CSV table of C-alpha atoms in Angstrom, one decimal:
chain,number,residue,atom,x,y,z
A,1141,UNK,CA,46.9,6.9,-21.0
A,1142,UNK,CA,44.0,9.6,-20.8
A,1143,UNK,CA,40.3,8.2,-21.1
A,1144,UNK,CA,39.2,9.0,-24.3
A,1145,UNK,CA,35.9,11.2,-23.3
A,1146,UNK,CA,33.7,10.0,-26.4
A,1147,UNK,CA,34.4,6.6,-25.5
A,1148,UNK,CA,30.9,5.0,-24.7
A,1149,UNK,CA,30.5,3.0,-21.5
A,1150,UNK,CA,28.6,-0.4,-21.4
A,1151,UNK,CA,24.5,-0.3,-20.7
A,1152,UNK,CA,25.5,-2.1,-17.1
A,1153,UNK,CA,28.5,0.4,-16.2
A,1154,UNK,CA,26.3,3.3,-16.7
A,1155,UNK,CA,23.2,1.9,-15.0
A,1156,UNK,CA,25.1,1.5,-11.2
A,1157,UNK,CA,23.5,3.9,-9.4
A,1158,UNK,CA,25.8,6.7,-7.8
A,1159,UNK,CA,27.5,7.4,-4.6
A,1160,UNK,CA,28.9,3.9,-4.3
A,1161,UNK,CA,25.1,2.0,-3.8
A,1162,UNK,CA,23.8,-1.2,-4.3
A,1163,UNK,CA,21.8,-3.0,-7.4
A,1164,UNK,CA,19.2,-4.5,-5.2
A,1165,UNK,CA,17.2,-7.2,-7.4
A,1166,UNK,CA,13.7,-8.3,-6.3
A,1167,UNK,CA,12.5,-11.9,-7.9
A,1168,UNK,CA,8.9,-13.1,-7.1
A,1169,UNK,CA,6.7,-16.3,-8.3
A,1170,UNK,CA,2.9,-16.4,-7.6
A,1171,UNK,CA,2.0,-18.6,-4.2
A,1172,UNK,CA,2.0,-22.1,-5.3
A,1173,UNK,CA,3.5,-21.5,-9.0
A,1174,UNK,CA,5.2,-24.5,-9.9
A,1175,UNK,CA,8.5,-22.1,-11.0
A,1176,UNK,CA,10.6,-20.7,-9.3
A,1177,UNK,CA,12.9,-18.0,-8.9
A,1178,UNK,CA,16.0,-19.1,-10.2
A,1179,UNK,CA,15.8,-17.9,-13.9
A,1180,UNK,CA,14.8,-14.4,-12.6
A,1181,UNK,CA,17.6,-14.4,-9.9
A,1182,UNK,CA,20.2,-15.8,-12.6
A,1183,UNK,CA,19.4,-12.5,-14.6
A,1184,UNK,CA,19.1,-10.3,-12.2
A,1185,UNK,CA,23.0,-11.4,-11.0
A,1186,UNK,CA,23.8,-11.0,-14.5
A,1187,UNK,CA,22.6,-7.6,-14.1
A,1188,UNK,CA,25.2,-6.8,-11.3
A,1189,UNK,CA,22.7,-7.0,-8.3
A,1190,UNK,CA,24.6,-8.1,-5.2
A,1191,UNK,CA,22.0,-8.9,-2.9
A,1192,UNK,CA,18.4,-10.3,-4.4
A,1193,UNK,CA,15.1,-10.7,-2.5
A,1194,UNK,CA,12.7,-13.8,-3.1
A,1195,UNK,CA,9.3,-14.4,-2.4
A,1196,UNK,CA,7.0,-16.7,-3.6
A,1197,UNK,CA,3.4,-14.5,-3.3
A,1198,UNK,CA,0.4,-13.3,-5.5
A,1199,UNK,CA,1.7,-9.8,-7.1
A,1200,UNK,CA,-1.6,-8.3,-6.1
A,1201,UNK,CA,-1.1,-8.5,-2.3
A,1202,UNK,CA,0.4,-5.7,-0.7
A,1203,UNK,CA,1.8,-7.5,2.5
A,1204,UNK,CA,4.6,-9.2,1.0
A,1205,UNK,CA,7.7,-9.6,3.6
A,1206,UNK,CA,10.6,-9.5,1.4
A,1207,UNK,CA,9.0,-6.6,-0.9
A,1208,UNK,CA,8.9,-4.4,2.1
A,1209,UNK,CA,12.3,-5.9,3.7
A,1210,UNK,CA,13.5,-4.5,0.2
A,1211,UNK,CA,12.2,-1.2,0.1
A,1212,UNK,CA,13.1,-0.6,4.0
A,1213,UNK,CA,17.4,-1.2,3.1
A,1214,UNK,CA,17.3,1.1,0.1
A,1215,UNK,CA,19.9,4.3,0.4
A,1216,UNK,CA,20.6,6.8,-1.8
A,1217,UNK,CA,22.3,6.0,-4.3
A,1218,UNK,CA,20.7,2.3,-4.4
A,1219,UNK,CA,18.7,0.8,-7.3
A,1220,UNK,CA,16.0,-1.9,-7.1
A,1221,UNK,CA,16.5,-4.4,-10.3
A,1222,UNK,CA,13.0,-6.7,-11.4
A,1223,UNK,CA,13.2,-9.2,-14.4
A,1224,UNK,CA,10.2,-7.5,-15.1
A,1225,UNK,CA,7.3,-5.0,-14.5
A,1226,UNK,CA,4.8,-7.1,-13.2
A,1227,UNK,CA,7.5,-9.1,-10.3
A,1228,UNK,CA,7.1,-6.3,-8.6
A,1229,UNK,CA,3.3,-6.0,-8.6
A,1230,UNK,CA,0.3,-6.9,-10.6
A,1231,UNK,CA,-1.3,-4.0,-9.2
A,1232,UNK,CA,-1.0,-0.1,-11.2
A,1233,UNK,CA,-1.9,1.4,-7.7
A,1234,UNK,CA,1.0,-0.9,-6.0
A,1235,UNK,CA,3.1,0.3,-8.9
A,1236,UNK,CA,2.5,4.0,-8.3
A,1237,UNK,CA,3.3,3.5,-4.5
A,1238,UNK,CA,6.3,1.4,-4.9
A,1239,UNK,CA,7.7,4.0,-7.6
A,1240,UNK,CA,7.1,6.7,-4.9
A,1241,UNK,CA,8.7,4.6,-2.1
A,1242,UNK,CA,11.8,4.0,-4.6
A,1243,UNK,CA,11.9,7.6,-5.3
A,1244,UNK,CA,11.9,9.3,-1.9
A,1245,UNK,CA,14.5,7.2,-0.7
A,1246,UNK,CA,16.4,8.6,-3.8
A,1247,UNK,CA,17.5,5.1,-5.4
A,1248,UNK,CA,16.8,4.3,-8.7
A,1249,UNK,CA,14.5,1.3,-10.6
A,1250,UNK,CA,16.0,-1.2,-13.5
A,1251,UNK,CA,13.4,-3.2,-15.2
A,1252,UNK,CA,15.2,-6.0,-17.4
A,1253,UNK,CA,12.8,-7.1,-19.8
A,1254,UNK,CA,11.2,-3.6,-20.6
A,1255,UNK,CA,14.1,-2.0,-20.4
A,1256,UNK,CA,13.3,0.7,-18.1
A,1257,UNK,CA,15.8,2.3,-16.2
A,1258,UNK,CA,15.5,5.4,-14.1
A,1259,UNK,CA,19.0,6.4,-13.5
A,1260,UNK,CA,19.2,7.7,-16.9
A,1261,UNK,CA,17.6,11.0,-18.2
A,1262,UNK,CA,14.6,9.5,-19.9
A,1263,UNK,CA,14.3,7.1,-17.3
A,1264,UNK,CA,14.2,10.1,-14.8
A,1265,UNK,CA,11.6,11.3,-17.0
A,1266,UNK,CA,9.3,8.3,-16.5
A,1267,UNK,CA,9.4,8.5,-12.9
A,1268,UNK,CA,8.3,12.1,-12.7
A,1269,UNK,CA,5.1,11.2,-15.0
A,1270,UNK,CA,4.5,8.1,-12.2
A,1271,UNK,CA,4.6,10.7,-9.9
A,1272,UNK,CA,2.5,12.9,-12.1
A,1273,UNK,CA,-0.1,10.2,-11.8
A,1274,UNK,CA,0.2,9.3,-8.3
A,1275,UNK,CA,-0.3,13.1,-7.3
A,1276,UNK,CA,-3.7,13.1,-9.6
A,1277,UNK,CA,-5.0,9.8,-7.8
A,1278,UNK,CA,-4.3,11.6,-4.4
A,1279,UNK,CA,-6.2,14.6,-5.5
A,1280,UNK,CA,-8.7,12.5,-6.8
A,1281,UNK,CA,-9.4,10.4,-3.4
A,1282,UNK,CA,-9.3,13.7,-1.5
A,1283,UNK,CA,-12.1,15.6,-3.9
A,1284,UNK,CA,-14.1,12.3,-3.3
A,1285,UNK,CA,-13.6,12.5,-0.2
A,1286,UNK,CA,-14.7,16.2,-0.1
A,1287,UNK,CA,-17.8,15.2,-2.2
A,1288,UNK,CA,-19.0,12.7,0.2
A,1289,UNK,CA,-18.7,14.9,3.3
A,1290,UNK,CA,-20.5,17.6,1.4
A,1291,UNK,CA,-23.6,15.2,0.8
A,1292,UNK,CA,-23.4,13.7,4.3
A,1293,UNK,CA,-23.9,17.6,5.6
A,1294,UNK,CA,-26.8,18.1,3.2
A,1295,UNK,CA,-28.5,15.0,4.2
A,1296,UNK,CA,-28.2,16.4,8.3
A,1297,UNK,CA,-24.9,14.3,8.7
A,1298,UNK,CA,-21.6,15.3,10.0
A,1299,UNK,CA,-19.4,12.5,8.4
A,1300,UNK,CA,-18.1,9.4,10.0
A,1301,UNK,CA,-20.3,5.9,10.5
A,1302,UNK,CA,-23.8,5.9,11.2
A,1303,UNK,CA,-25.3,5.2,14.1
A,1304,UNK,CA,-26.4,1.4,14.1
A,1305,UNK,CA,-29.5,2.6,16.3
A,1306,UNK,CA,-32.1,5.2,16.2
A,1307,UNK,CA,-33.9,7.0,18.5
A,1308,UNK,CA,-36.7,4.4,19.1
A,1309,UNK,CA,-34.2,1.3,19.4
A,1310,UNK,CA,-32.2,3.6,22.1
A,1311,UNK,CA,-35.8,4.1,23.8
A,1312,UNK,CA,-36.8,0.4,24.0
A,1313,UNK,CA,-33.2,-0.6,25.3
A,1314,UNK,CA,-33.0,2.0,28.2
A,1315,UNK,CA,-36.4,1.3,29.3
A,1316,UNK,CA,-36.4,-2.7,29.3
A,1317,UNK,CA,-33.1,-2.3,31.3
A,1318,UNK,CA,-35.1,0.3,33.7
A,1319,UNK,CA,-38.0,-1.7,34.2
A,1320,UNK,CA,-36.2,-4.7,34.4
A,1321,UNK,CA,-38.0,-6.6,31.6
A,1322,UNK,CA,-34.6,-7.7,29.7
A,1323,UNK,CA,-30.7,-7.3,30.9
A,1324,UNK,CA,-28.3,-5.6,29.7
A,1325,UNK,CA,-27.0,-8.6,28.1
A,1326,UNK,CA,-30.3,-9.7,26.7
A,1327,UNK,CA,-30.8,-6.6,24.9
A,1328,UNK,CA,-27.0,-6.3,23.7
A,1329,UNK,CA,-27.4,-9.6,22.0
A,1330,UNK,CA,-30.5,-9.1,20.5
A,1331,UNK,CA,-29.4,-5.3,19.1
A,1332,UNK,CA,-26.1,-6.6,18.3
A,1333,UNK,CA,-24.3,-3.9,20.1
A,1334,UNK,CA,-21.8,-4.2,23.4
A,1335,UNK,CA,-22.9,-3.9,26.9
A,1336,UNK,CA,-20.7,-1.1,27.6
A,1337,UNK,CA,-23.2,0.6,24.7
A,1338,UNK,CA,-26.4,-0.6,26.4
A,1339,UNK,CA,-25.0,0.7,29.6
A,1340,UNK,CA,-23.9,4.2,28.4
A,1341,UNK,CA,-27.8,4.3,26.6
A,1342,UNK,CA,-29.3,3.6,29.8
A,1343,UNK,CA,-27.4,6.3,31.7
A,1344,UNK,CA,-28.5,8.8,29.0
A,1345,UNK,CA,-32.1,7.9,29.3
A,1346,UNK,CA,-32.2,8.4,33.1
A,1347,UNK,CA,-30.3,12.0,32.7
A,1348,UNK,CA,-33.1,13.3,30.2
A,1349,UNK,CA,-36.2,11.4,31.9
A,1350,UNK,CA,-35.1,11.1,35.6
């Protein structure tokens, strides 16, 4: 019997991503939470997800095992499933870079409660405005960026860290070393600086006043 091509197709059906992938869900409870994941995990096999990754960490730390394990096996095609928003971070930026992450390894992203879902057309659309406002946070560090190495030039520097001594701390290293009234170490310790440091001072102290 031919499929009748008006015939709408369950919210689930439509939501598996394409090219055969995987509904990969992602549960997470705060370090120490007294829950668990089970209720997320129950919904998010309810949701089709074969394989589910749990973690029990703050959503505001970035080095979290099974988050990263996660984004490493998705293909194209895939789609990562959260119970909600915040399981997946607590964090906007996190958010942003996740999204990205999800994106360029062209799967998908299902969130249960909000009912966000990316592998439709407005869902599509929602990802291009995350990536809207991850490009504009980009351009904003880098004009930041710019601004500070703009003032560091005006004030006589040329970017990077300062140095931790000036010329007259440089001076009274090399010549206690020279004249033997401290060591190396002695002075390293007291300018909190290596002995490699206090060596390399020395050397260029001798060079301009042999």
């Amino acid at each position: 019997m031919p499929r009748d091509p008006m015939r709408k197709r369950s919210f689930v059906k439509a939501a598996k991503p394409d090219k055969g992938g995987l509904l990969l869900g992602y549960a997470r409870v705060s370090k120490g939470d007294e829950q668990t994941n089970t209720l997320q995990a129950r919904a998010l096999r309810a949701a089709g997800c074969r394989r589910i990754f749990e973690e029990a960490a703050s959503g505001g730390r970035w080095d979290r095992p099974e988050l990263h394990r996660m984004l490493d096996h998705l293909r194209e095609g895939d789609a990562v499933v959260v119970w909600k928003l915040d399981r997946l971070s607590r964090s906007l930026k996190d958010v942003l870079h996740i999204m990205e992450r999800i994106a360029k390894a062209g799967a998908g992203f299902r969130s249960i409660t909000e009912n966000i879902d990316t592998t439709t057309p407005a869902g599509r659309m929602m990802m291009q405005m995350v990536g809207a406002f991850a490009e504009f946070e980009r351009a904003m560090i880098k004009e930041r960026t710019s601004a500070g190495l703009a003032a560091a030039r005006a004030e006589g520097r040329i970017g990077g860290r300062r140095k931790k001594l000036d010329a007259a701390k440089r001076r009274e290293i090399a010549e206690s070393v020279i004249t033997s009234r401290k060591s190396g170490a002695e002075m390293a310790r007291l300018y909190n600086v290596s002995q490699p440091t206090v060596s390399r001072i020395v050397a260029q102290h001798r060079m301009v006043h042999p």
